[in-house]
Amino acid sequence: MSNFSLYLLVPLAPLLGAILAGLFGKVLGRAWSHRVTIALVAVSFFASLRIFQDVLDGHTFNGAVYQWMTSGDISLEVGFLIDHLTVLMMLVVTFVSLMVHIYTIGYMEEDDGYQRFFSYISLFTFSMLMLVMANNFMQLFFGWEAVGLVSYLLIGFWFKRETAIYANLKAFLVNRVGDFGFLLGIGLILMVFGSLDYATVFASAASHANDMAPIPGVSWNMMTAICILLFIGAMGKSAQFPLHVWLPDSMEGPTPISALIHAATMVTAGIFMVSRMSPLFELSDTALSFVMVIGAITALFMGFLGIIQNDIKRVVAYSTLSQLGYMTCALGASAYSVAIFHLMTHAFFKALLFLAAGSVIIGMHHDQDIRNMGGLRKYMPITWITFLIGTLALIGTPFLSGFYSKDSIIEAVEASGLPVKDFVYIALRMGVFVTAFYSFRLYFLVFHGTERFGKAHHDHHGDHADEEVAADHHHGLAPGQKPHESSWVVTLPLVLLAIPSLAIGYFTIEPILYGSFLKDAIHVIGSHPAMAELAEEFHGPAAKALASVFDSTLWFAISGVVMAWFFYLKRPDIPEKIKQRFHGIYTVLERKYGFDEFNDWFFAGGARLVSRFLWQFGDVKMIDGMMVNGTARLVGMCSGIVRRFQTGYIYHYAFSMIIGVFVLLSIRELIG
Amino acid sequence: MTYLSTLVPAYAEIFLLVMVCAILIVDLFVTDPNRIVTYLLVQLTLLGCALITVSTYQPGVVHLFHNTFVDDMMSDVLKLLSYLAMSMALVYSRHYLMARGLFTGEFMVLALFALLGMMVMISASHFISLYIGLELLSLSLYAMVALQRDSAVATEAAMKYFILGALASGLLLYGMSMLYGATGSLDVNAISAAISHGVENKQLLTFGLVFIVAGLAFKLGAVPFHMWVPDVYHGAPTAMTLIIGSAPKLAAFAFVMRLLVESMQPLMMHWSGMLAILAVLSMALGNISAIAQTNLKRMFAYSTIAHMGFLLLGVLSGNIDGYSSAMFYAVVYVLMSLGGFGMIMLLSRAGFEADNLDDFKGLNQRSPWLAFIMLLLMFSMAGVPPTVGFYAKFSVLQAAVNAGHIPLVVMAVLFSLIGAFYYLRIVKLMYFDAPESHVPISMQPDSSVLISFNGLAVLLLGILPGNLMAVCAVSVQQSLLLH
């Protein structure tokens, strides 16, 4: 098979799966639906592996597949750019997707929308692959919007739940804000470069570095404007402050997609995009500083929120936000490869954590409240050990994958030459402590301590007569019932994800960060020395892990773990006291800094106010009353008159033809 | 032998003529219950024609029969599409006609004769052959409309069609004779050469042109030569309407190309002004009148008038882009009208015509798939992306803008906007109104599969319009440059 058809196969196989499961799901039945989609995603994964080898041999590709349309001088194409960065993303996406597909068999077992779910996640895989394989902004935007659409569909997967509908609408609207910025950025690129092709744009980027943006009243550097607009898109998709509000609510969706879309892949699209655009971002220190500050705020302040959450998935969601903040900081420090490296390790361990959380949720019969758990270790051994691995990777335990990537980010920020780096550096170091604290709080509350499940704590247990509520997935264990380990389709992906979570950092840090792996895909200019400095201090992965003992970062993490142990296992009464003592701070955290209220009041309320005016006056009176109904009435009247011409008498018809000839004759006279 | 081999480009026509005669005789010995034999023979004949046209394809332009017959890429493409359109029309019509006792050998033989007429028109490079083709087509169509002898409406429609058609033929012949007087020839290429060398009496030339344009306008159904269209479309049995409304439009396009473009390109300034008036009037009257119709066949008739206005807009742009976009428009229009009338016939049953707007109410509840197909067809007629109707309109408008006809384009867009109303009204009826009838739809396997393909083709060609557009562009280019 030629390379070209291999490239096509990677995105099209999941698309075929989505079509089959989506349109013919009823015909195929449940079992065949998952067999078909899993087989096709597996095809996609193995094709990606093949391409990976190919790329390692030096066969990169950049070219158009199909010309969609041309408008003026602009040609819109579907095209692939296959280089090291792309192929890395392809592997991560298809691998995690494959795991999630398998896991879904167990998780969605009893759900009515089984085939629909498989169709959506395959469609997501297609969209994400189109996004990462794009060689032009147009296709990037297509993939960008398509993953957004699937995310919307999946958050609202249980569309009978009020909260799910609210959450997917919220995600949709917040992403609109980001996408608007993104689109404006693409528009500016088109204006400046006259092309949407990556290669063309990047090649002439440097020559436009000092252009001024045509914004009246302010003198902005064109590159800064473009990069910040593009980054606003990334803020929406990668849930960066202050567009982060949709991600925690997105946990209303089924857990497999929380793992796939809202942890491992889609939310990292922004990170990927900025890395891809490194030739542009490198030209604007202002944009890079902006990126770094936003990342730092997200990393630290979203971590705080994780501490007080009681929903197992929401804790993991806030930790995702915080980790995305870390990646963004790496971008700001011009350490794009580090961001991609953390993206990859994070994809593995965060997907693992989500899927393990899902396994806990299955074991707890869809009770997600960690206050009702505890001591699950002996009931769910595989889930326990894999969750522990994921947690250790997340907090940055030496030798585990998360350690290498996160530690590199902190070092990169330290080495960055940007003026904001001190603030960012401190925020990230504190973030390490916070991460360790909330992660182990979650771990201890779920797997250790006293068994708090099986108490009659659900007040809506009475209304089970209505089976619709059963589909609502709020069961919980009945008194006396014990949680149980999940079936192999659930635990197999956990084990398969635990392996890279443990080891991938150790083995890949050298090629990805310091080798030539991403050299061609990522462009760093000389005045941004972070990566160069890191390379000097790097003496192999083992040495790095051992050296961390003398670095305070590790001790921040350890103290977080110890504190979590002390608060939640040793003296469980202390958190309650702190809560009462620092009531104000607690309330601020519980209300998530008030962003939701503010958005509801200012944006939603304000929009409603403006809309009401536009509706009552603009729409009802002006547009509907005068213009639409007015013209419709006018056209209707004309129509009534015109139809009378058609009398049915043949001599009238003949007469009209003769008149026609006269009209044509007179035109002839006019033209001469 | 050598003479026969020079006839290769006309093999398809000869084969069709032989087969029609054969079918005429075979049909004598077939009883009504076995009429399917004739039908299958007809379909085989169409397939045979297609195979012959494909296998005898050769690049370049060949003239035959003393320059009265031309074989170029445009003629091959249009002929192939005509076979396809005719074959689809027959598939759609079979059950409809059987339920009404009209599924006779005469119908099918007339359809094939009409097709032969179209092929002659498409390949004509001489006014005589053009006229013969046109008359063969028209006479077959008159007879087809009148085939339902016991229906007063149908006979009335046939009568009107015949008389007005005779008038139009007279106008056309008169115009041709003027041209002969001015240039001394009836050969398309000779006329073109004569005009570009300059003729003595230009008045005579343009005078003849007026009558030729009038004849053409009648064939296309452009305002004010359109009066026959609503009555004939409405009065004729739907199967005949389908045949009148589909493939002949391809022949009419060829007719326009041969008469105006190939023979009178130097007079473009004159005829494009005339076509502009016809186009604007057609788009205006077609779209506005369609709104007031409650009968779907009548509504489609007016919508045809409006579509023909669009087609003229492409032609009057007077450049290769314009002609190829007009050809694309004609092809797309044929595809859409096949689907539209096919749908009416699919929903009809013995003793019931589903040709009122009310019959489409709540179609979604009765058959979601058919409703979806109809939705695609209506979107395409209205020109909503991503259906192919959008690209057809878009390319015509683009050509017209490039040719500098901005006011015409603005009017075309406004009238299409008005036109969108009545197409979308059908969508609204299908999806948002309660059905009036709950009689189950009898889905015939052949026609329902075909209509699915028809509807999906409208969508697929809309997503990937490139190939069809390229074919149109190349064939127009070849025919014009090599002449």
Short mmCIF file of N, CA, C and O in Angstrom, two decimals, chain B residues 254-336:
data_model
loop_
_atom_site.label_atom_id
_atom_site.label_comp_id
_atom_site.label_asym_id
_atom_site.label_seq_id
_atom_site.Cartn_x
_atom_site.Cartn_y
_atom_site.Cartn_z
N ALA B 254 -28.38 22.40 -26.31
CA ALA B 254 -27.54 22.20 -27.49
C ALA B 254 -28.02 23.09 -28.63
O ALA B 254 -27.22 23.69 -29.37
N PHE B 255 -29.32 23.18 -28.74
CA PHE B 255 -29.96 24.00 -29.77
C PHE B 255 -29.48 25.45 -29.65
O PHE B 255 -29.06 26.07 -30.63
N VAL B 256 -29.50 25.96 -28.45
CA VAL B 256 -29.05 27.33 -28.21
C VAL B 256 -27.58 27.46 -28.59
O VAL B 256 -27.17 28.42 -29.25
N MET B 257 -26.80 26.46 -28.18
CA MET B 257 -25.37 26.55 -28.46
C MET B 257 -25.10 26.55 -29.96
O MET B 257 -24.32 27.35 -30.47
N ARG B 258 -25.78 25.63 -30.67
CA ARG B 258 -25.50 25.53 -32.11
C ARG B 258 -26.00 26.78 -32.85
O ARG B 258 -25.31 27.31 -33.71
N LEU B 259 -27.20 27.23 -32.50
CA LEU B 259 -27.79 28.34 -33.24
C LEU B 259 -27.13 29.67 -32.89
O LEU B 259 -26.70 30.40 -33.78
N LEU B 260 -27.08 29.98 -31.62
CA LEU B 260 -26.62 31.31 -31.26
C LEU B 260 -25.11 31.37 -31.18
O LEU B 260 -24.48 32.28 -31.72
N VAL B 261 -24.53 30.41 -30.45
CA VAL B 261 -23.12 30.54 -30.16
C VAL B 261 -22.26 30.13 -31.34
O VAL B 261 -21.38 30.87 -31.78
N GLU B 262 -22.54 28.92 -31.88
CA GLU B 262 -21.63 28.46 -32.91
C GLU B 262 -21.83 29.19 -34.23
O GLU B 262 -20.88 29.45 -34.95
N SER B 263 -23.08 29.52 -34.55
CA SER B 263 -23.25 30.16 -35.85
C SER B 263 -23.26 31.68 -35.75
O SER B 263 -22.95 32.34 -36.72
N MET B 264 -23.63 32.24 -34.60
CA MET B 264 -23.76 33.70 -34.58
C MET B 264 -22.99 34.35 -33.45
O MET B 264 -23.41 35.36 -32.90
N GLN B 265 -21.85 33.77 -33.10
CA GLN B 265 -21.00 34.36 -32.05
C GLN B 265 -20.71 35.84 -32.32
O GLN B 265 -20.76 36.66 -31.41
N PRO B 266 -20.43 36.22 -33.58
CA PRO B 266 -20.12 37.65 -33.82
C PRO B 266 -21.29 38.58 -33.50
O PRO B 266 -21.09 39.77 -33.28
N LEU B 267 -22.49 38.03 -33.51
CA LEU B 267 -23.65 38.89 -33.20
C LEU B 267 -23.99 38.87 -31.72
O LEU B 267 -25.08 39.23 -31.32
N MET B 268 -23.02 38.42 -30.90
CA MET B 268 -23.31 38.21 -29.50
C MET B 268 -23.95 39.42 -28.84
O MET B 268 -24.87 39.31 -28.05
N MET B 269 -23.44 40.60 -29.20
CA MET B 269 -23.97 41.80 -28.57
C MET B 269 -25.47 41.88 -28.77
O MET B 269 -26.21 42.28 -27.90
N HIS B 270 -25.93 41.47 -29.95
CA HIS B 270 -27.36 41.55 -30.22
C HIS B 270 -28.15 40.53 -29.43
O HIS B 270 -29.10 40.85 -28.75
N TRP B 271 -27.73 39.25 -29.57
CA TRP B 271 -28.57 38.26 -28.91
C TRP B 271 -28.45 38.27 -27.41
O TRP B 271 -29.39 37.94 -26.70
N SER B 272 -27.30 38.72 -26.89
CA SER B 272 -27.22 38.69 -25.42
C SER B 272 -28.16 39.73 -24.82
O SER B 272 -28.72 39.51 -23.75
N GLY B 273 -28.35 40.84 -25.52
CA GLY B 273 -29.33 41.82 -25.02
C GLY B 273 -30.74 41.23 -24.99
O GLY B 273 -31.49 41.42 -24.04
N MET B 274 -31.07 40.51 -26.06
CA MET B 274 -32.41 39.91 -26.11
C MET B 274 -32.56 38.86 -25.02
O MET B 274 -33.58 38.80 -24.32
N LEU B 275 -31.53 38.02 -24.89
CA LEU B 275 -31.61 36.98 -23.87
C LEU B 275 -31.72 37.59 -22.47
O LEU B 275 -32.39 37.03 -21.59
N ALA B 276 -31.08 38.75 -22.28
CA ALA B 276 -31.14 39.37 -20.95
C ALA B 276 -32.57 39.68 -20.58
O ALA B 276 -33.02 39.39 -19.46
N ILE B 277 -33.32 40.27 -21.53
CA ILE B 277 -34.73 40.58 -21.25
C ILE B 277 -35.50 39.30 -20.95
O ILE B 277 -36.23 39.20 -19.96
N LEU B 278 -35.28 38.29 -21.79
CA LEU B 278 -35.99 37.02 -21.58
C LEU B 278 -35.64 36.43 -20.22
O LEU B 278 -36.51 35.95 -19.49
N ALA B 279 -34.35 36.49 -19.88
CA ALA B 279 -33.91 35.87 -18.63
C ALA B 279 -34.54 36.55 -17.43
O ALA B 279 -35.08 35.90 -16.54
N VAL B 280 -34.48 37.88 -17.44
CA VAL B 280 -35.03 38.59 -16.28
C VAL B 280 -36.54 38.36 -16.17
O VAL B 280 -37.05 38.05 -15.09
N LEU B 281 -37.23 38.47 -17.31
CA LEU B 281 -38.68 38.25 -17.26
C LEU B 281 -38.98 36.83 -16.77
O LEU B 281 -39.89 36.63 -15.95
N SER B 282 -38.21 35.85 -17.25
CA SER B 282 -38.48 34.47 -16.86
C SER B 282 -38.27 34.28 -15.38
O SER B 282 -39.10 33.67 -14.70
N MET B 283 -37.16 34.80 -14.88
CA MET B 283 -36.89 34.61 -13.46
C MET B 283 -37.95 35.30 -12.62
O MET B 283 -38.42 34.78 -11.61
N ALA B 284 -38.35 36.49 -13.05
CA ALA B 284 -39.33 37.24 -12.27
C ALA B 284 -40.68 36.54 -12.31
O ALA B 284 -41.25 36.18 -11.27
N LEU B 285 -41.17 36.31 -13.51
CA LEU B 285 -42.52 35.76 -13.61
C LEU B 285 -42.57 34.34 -13.09
O LEU B 285 -43.49 33.96 -12.36
N GLY B 286 -41.55 33.55 -13.43
CA GLY B 286 -41.53 32.16 -12.97
C GLY B 286 -41.61 32.08 -11.46
O GLY B 286 -42.48 31.41 -10.90
N ASN B 287 -40.73 32.81 -10.80
CA ASN B 287 -40.68 32.69 -9.35
C ASN B 287 -41.91 33.29 -8.69
O ASN B 287 -42.42 32.74 -7.71
N ILE B 288 -42.35 34.41 -9.19
CA ILE B 288 -43.48 35.06 -8.51
C ILE B 288 -44.76 34.25 -8.72
O ILE B 288 -45.54 34.05 -7.79
N SER B 289 -44.97 33.76 -9.94
CA SER B 289 -46.20 33.00 -10.17
C SER B 289 -46.21 31.70 -9.41
O SER B 289 -47.25 31.24 -8.95
N ALA B 290 -45.05 31.09 -9.26
CA ALA B 290 -45.00 29.78 -8.61
C ALA B 290 -45.54 29.87 -7.19
O ALA B 290 -46.13 28.91 -6.68
N ILE B 291 -45.36 31.02 -6.57
CA ILE B 291 -45.81 31.16 -5.19
C ILE B 291 -47.32 30.96 -5.08
O ILE B 291 -47.82 30.40 -4.10
N ALA B 292 -48.05 31.39 -6.09
CA ALA B 292 -49.51 31.36 -5.98
C ALA B 292 -50.09 29.99 -6.33
O ALA B 292 -51.31 29.81 -6.25
N GLN B 293 -49.26 29.03 -6.72
CA GLN B 293 -49.80 27.75 -7.18
C GLN B 293 -50.06 26.80 -6.01
O GLN B 293 -49.30 26.75 -5.06
N THR B 294 -51.14 26.05 -6.14
CA THR B 294 -51.39 25.02 -5.14
C THR B 294 -51.15 23.64 -5.74
O THR B 294 -51.11 22.66 -5.03
N ASN B 295 -51.02 23.61 -7.07
CA ASN B 295 -50.74 22.34 -7.73
C ASN B 295 -49.25 22.22 -7.97
O ASN B 295 -48.62 23.13 -8.50
N LEU B 296 -48.71 21.08 -7.54
CA LEU B 296 -47.26 20.94 -7.58
C LEU B 296 -46.74 20.93 -9.01
O LEU B 296 -45.68 21.49 -9.31
N LYS B 297 -47.48 20.28 -9.92
CA LYS B 297 -47.01 20.23 -11.30
C LYS B 297 -46.97 21.62 -11.91
O LYS B 297 -46.04 21.98 -12.63
N ARG B 298 -47.98 22.41 -11.59
CA ARG B 298 -48.00 23.80 -12.08
C ARG B 298 -46.86 24.59 -11.46
O ARG B 298 -46.23 25.41 -12.12
N MET B 299 -46.65 24.32 -10.17
CA MET B 299 -45.58 25.02 -9.49
C MET B 299 -44.22 24.69 -10.13
O MET B 299 -43.41 25.58 -10.39
N PHE B 300 -44.03 23.39 -10.40
CA PHE B 300 -42.78 23.01 -11.07
C PHE B 300 -42.68 23.65 -12.45
O PHE B 300 -41.58 23.99 -12.91
N ALA B 301 -43.82 23.80 -13.13
CA ALA B 301 -43.80 24.42 -14.44
C ALA B 301 -43.25 25.84 -14.34
O ALA B 301 -42.35 26.23 -15.09
N TYR B 302 -43.77 26.60 -13.36
CA TYR B 302 -43.27 27.97 -13.21
C TYR B 302 -41.81 27.95 -12.75
O TYR B 302 -41.01 28.81 -13.14
N SER B 303 -41.49 26.97 -11.90
CA SER B 303 -40.10 26.92 -11.45
C SER B 303 -39.18 26.60 -12.63
O SER B 303 -38.08 27.13 -12.73
N THR B 304 -39.67 25.78 -13.58
CA THR B 304 -38.88 25.52 -14.79
C THR B 304 -38.62 26.81 -15.54
O THR B 304 -37.49 27.06 -16.00
N ILE B 305 -39.66 27.62 -15.64
CA ILE B 305 -39.49 28.90 -16.36
C ILE B 305 -38.38 29.71 -15.71
O ILE B 305 -37.50 30.25 -16.37
N ALA B 306 -38.41 29.74 -14.38
CA ALA B 306 -37.39 30.50 -13.66
C ALA B 306 -36.01 29.89 -13.88
O ALA B 306 -35.03 30.61 -14.10
N HIS B 307 -35.93 28.55 -13.83
CA HIS B 307 -34.64 27.91 -14.05
C HIS B 307 -34.11 28.20 -15.44
O HIS B 307 -32.90 28.38 -15.63
N MET B 308 -35.00 28.23 -16.43
CA MET B 308 -34.54 28.50 -17.79
C MET B 308 -34.00 29.92 -17.88
O MET B 308 -33.07 30.21 -18.64
N GLY B 309 -34.59 30.82 -17.09
CA GLY B 309 -34.05 32.18 -17.03
C GLY B 309 -32.61 32.14 -16.56
O GLY B 309 -31.73 32.82 -17.12
N PHE B 310 -32.35 31.32 -15.56
CA PHE B 310 -30.99 31.19 -15.06
C PHE B 310 -30.06 30.64 -16.13
O PHE B 310 -28.93 31.11 -16.30
N LEU B 311 -30.56 29.63 -16.84
CA LEU B 311 -29.74 29.03 -17.89
C LEU B 311 -29.38 30.08 -18.94
O LEU B 311 -28.23 30.18 -19.38
N LEU B 312 -30.38 30.91 -19.31
CA LEU B 312 -30.11 31.96 -20.29
C LEU B 312 -29.08 32.95 -19.76
O LEU B 312 -28.26 33.46 -20.51
N LEU B 313 -29.15 33.18 -18.45
CA LEU B 313 -28.18 34.09 -17.85
C LEU B 313 -26.76 33.59 -18.08
O LEU B 313 -25.84 34.37 -18.35
N GLY B 314 -26.59 32.27 -17.96
CA GLY B 314 -25.27 31.70 -18.22
C GLY B 314 -24.87 31.90 -19.67
O GLY B 314 -23.75 32.31 -19.96
N VAL B 315 -25.82 31.62 -20.60
CA VAL B 315 -25.49 31.73 -22.02
C VAL B 315 -25.16 33.16 -22.40
O VAL B 315 -24.20 33.42 -23.13
N LEU B 316 -25.92 34.09 -21.86
CA LEU B 316 -25.74 35.47 -22.34
C LEU B 316 -24.46 36.09 -21.82
O LEU B 316 -24.07 37.15 -22.28
N SER B 317 -23.79 35.43 -20.86
CA SER B 317 -22.50 35.93 -20.42
C SER B 317 -21.52 35.91 -21.59
O SER B 317 -20.56 36.67 -21.61
N GLY B 318 -21.76 34.99 -22.55
CA GLY B 318 -21.02 35.05 -23.80
C GLY B 318 -19.57 34.66 -23.71
O GLY B 318 -18.78 35.09 -24.52
N ASN B 319 -19.17 33.88 -22.72
CA ASN B 319 -17.81 33.36 -22.72
C ASN B 319 -17.84 31.90 -22.34
O ASN B 319 -18.88 31.36 -21.98
N ILE B 320 -16.68 31.27 -22.42
CA ILE B 320 -16.63 29.82 -22.19
C ILE B 320 -17.18 29.47 -20.81
O ILE B 320 -17.94 28.51 -20.65
N ASP B 321 -16.81 30.26 -19.81
CA ASP B 321 -17.31 30.00 -18.46
C ASP B 321 -18.83 30.03 -18.43
O ASP B 321 -19.48 29.19 -17.81
N GLY B 322 -19.38 31.01 -19.11
CA GLY B 322 -20.83 31.16 -19.14
C GLY B 322 -21.48 29.94 -19.78
O GLY B 322 -22.43 29.38 -19.23
N TYR B 323 -20.95 29.53 -20.95
CA TYR B 323 -21.57 28.39 -21.63
C TYR B 323 -21.45 27.13 -20.79
O TYR B 323 -22.41 26.35 -20.66
N SER B 324 -20.27 26.92 -20.20
CA SER B 324 -20.13 25.67 -19.46
C SER B 324 -20.97 25.72 -18.20
O SER B 324 -21.53 24.70 -17.79
N SER B 325 -21.13 26.90 -17.60
CA SER B 325 -21.98 26.94 -16.41
C SER B 325 -23.44 26.72 -16.81
O SER B 325 -24.21 26.09 -16.08
N ALA B 326 -23.82 27.21 -18.01
CA ALA B 326 -25.20 26.97 -18.47
C ALA B 326 -25.41 25.49 -18.72
O ALA B 326 -26.46 24.93 -18.39
N MET B 327 -24.40 24.82 -19.26
CA MET B 327 -24.51 23.39 -19.51
C MET B 327 -24.64 22.65 -18.19
O MET B 327 -25.49 21.77 -18.02
N PHE B 328 -23.80 23.03 -17.23
CA PHE B 328 -23.88 22.44 -15.90
C PHE B 328 -25.27 22.65 -15.31
O PHE B 328 -25.89 21.75 -14.75
N TYR B 329 -25.79 23.86 -15.50
CA TYR B 329 -27.11 24.17 -14.97
C TYR B 329 -28.16 23.27 -15.61
O TYR B 329 -29.04 22.75 -14.94
N ALA B 330 -28.05 23.11 -16.94
CA ALA B 330 -29.05 22.28 -17.62
C ALA B 330 -29.01 20.85 -17.09
O ALA B 330 -30.05 20.25 -16.79
N VAL B 331 -27.80 20.32 -16.94
CA VAL B 331 -27.67 18.94 -16.45
C VAL B 331 -28.27 18.82 -15.05
O VAL B 331 -29.05 17.91 -14.76
N VAL B 332 -27.91 19.77 -14.19
CA VAL B 332 -28.40 19.72 -12.81
C VAL B 332 -29.92 19.88 -12.78
O VAL B 332 -30.62 19.19 -12.04
N TYR B 333 -30.41 20.78 -13.63
CA TYR B 333 -31.85 20.98 -13.65
C TYR B 333 -32.56 19.68 -14.02
O TYR B 333 -33.57 19.31 -13.42
N VAL B 334 -32.04 19.00 -15.03
CA VAL B 334 -32.67 17.75 -15.47
C VAL B 334 -32.68 16.75 -14.32
O VAL B 334 -33.69 16.10 -14.05
N LEU B 335 -31.58 16.66 -13.62
CA LEU B 335 -31.49 15.73 -12.49
C LEU B 335 -32.55 16.07 -11.44
O LEU B 335 -33.24 15.19 -10.91
N MET B 336 -32.70 17.35 -11.14
CA MET B 336 -33.64 17.75 -10.09
C MET B 336 -35.08 17.55 -10.54
O MET B 336 -35.92 17.11 -9.77
#
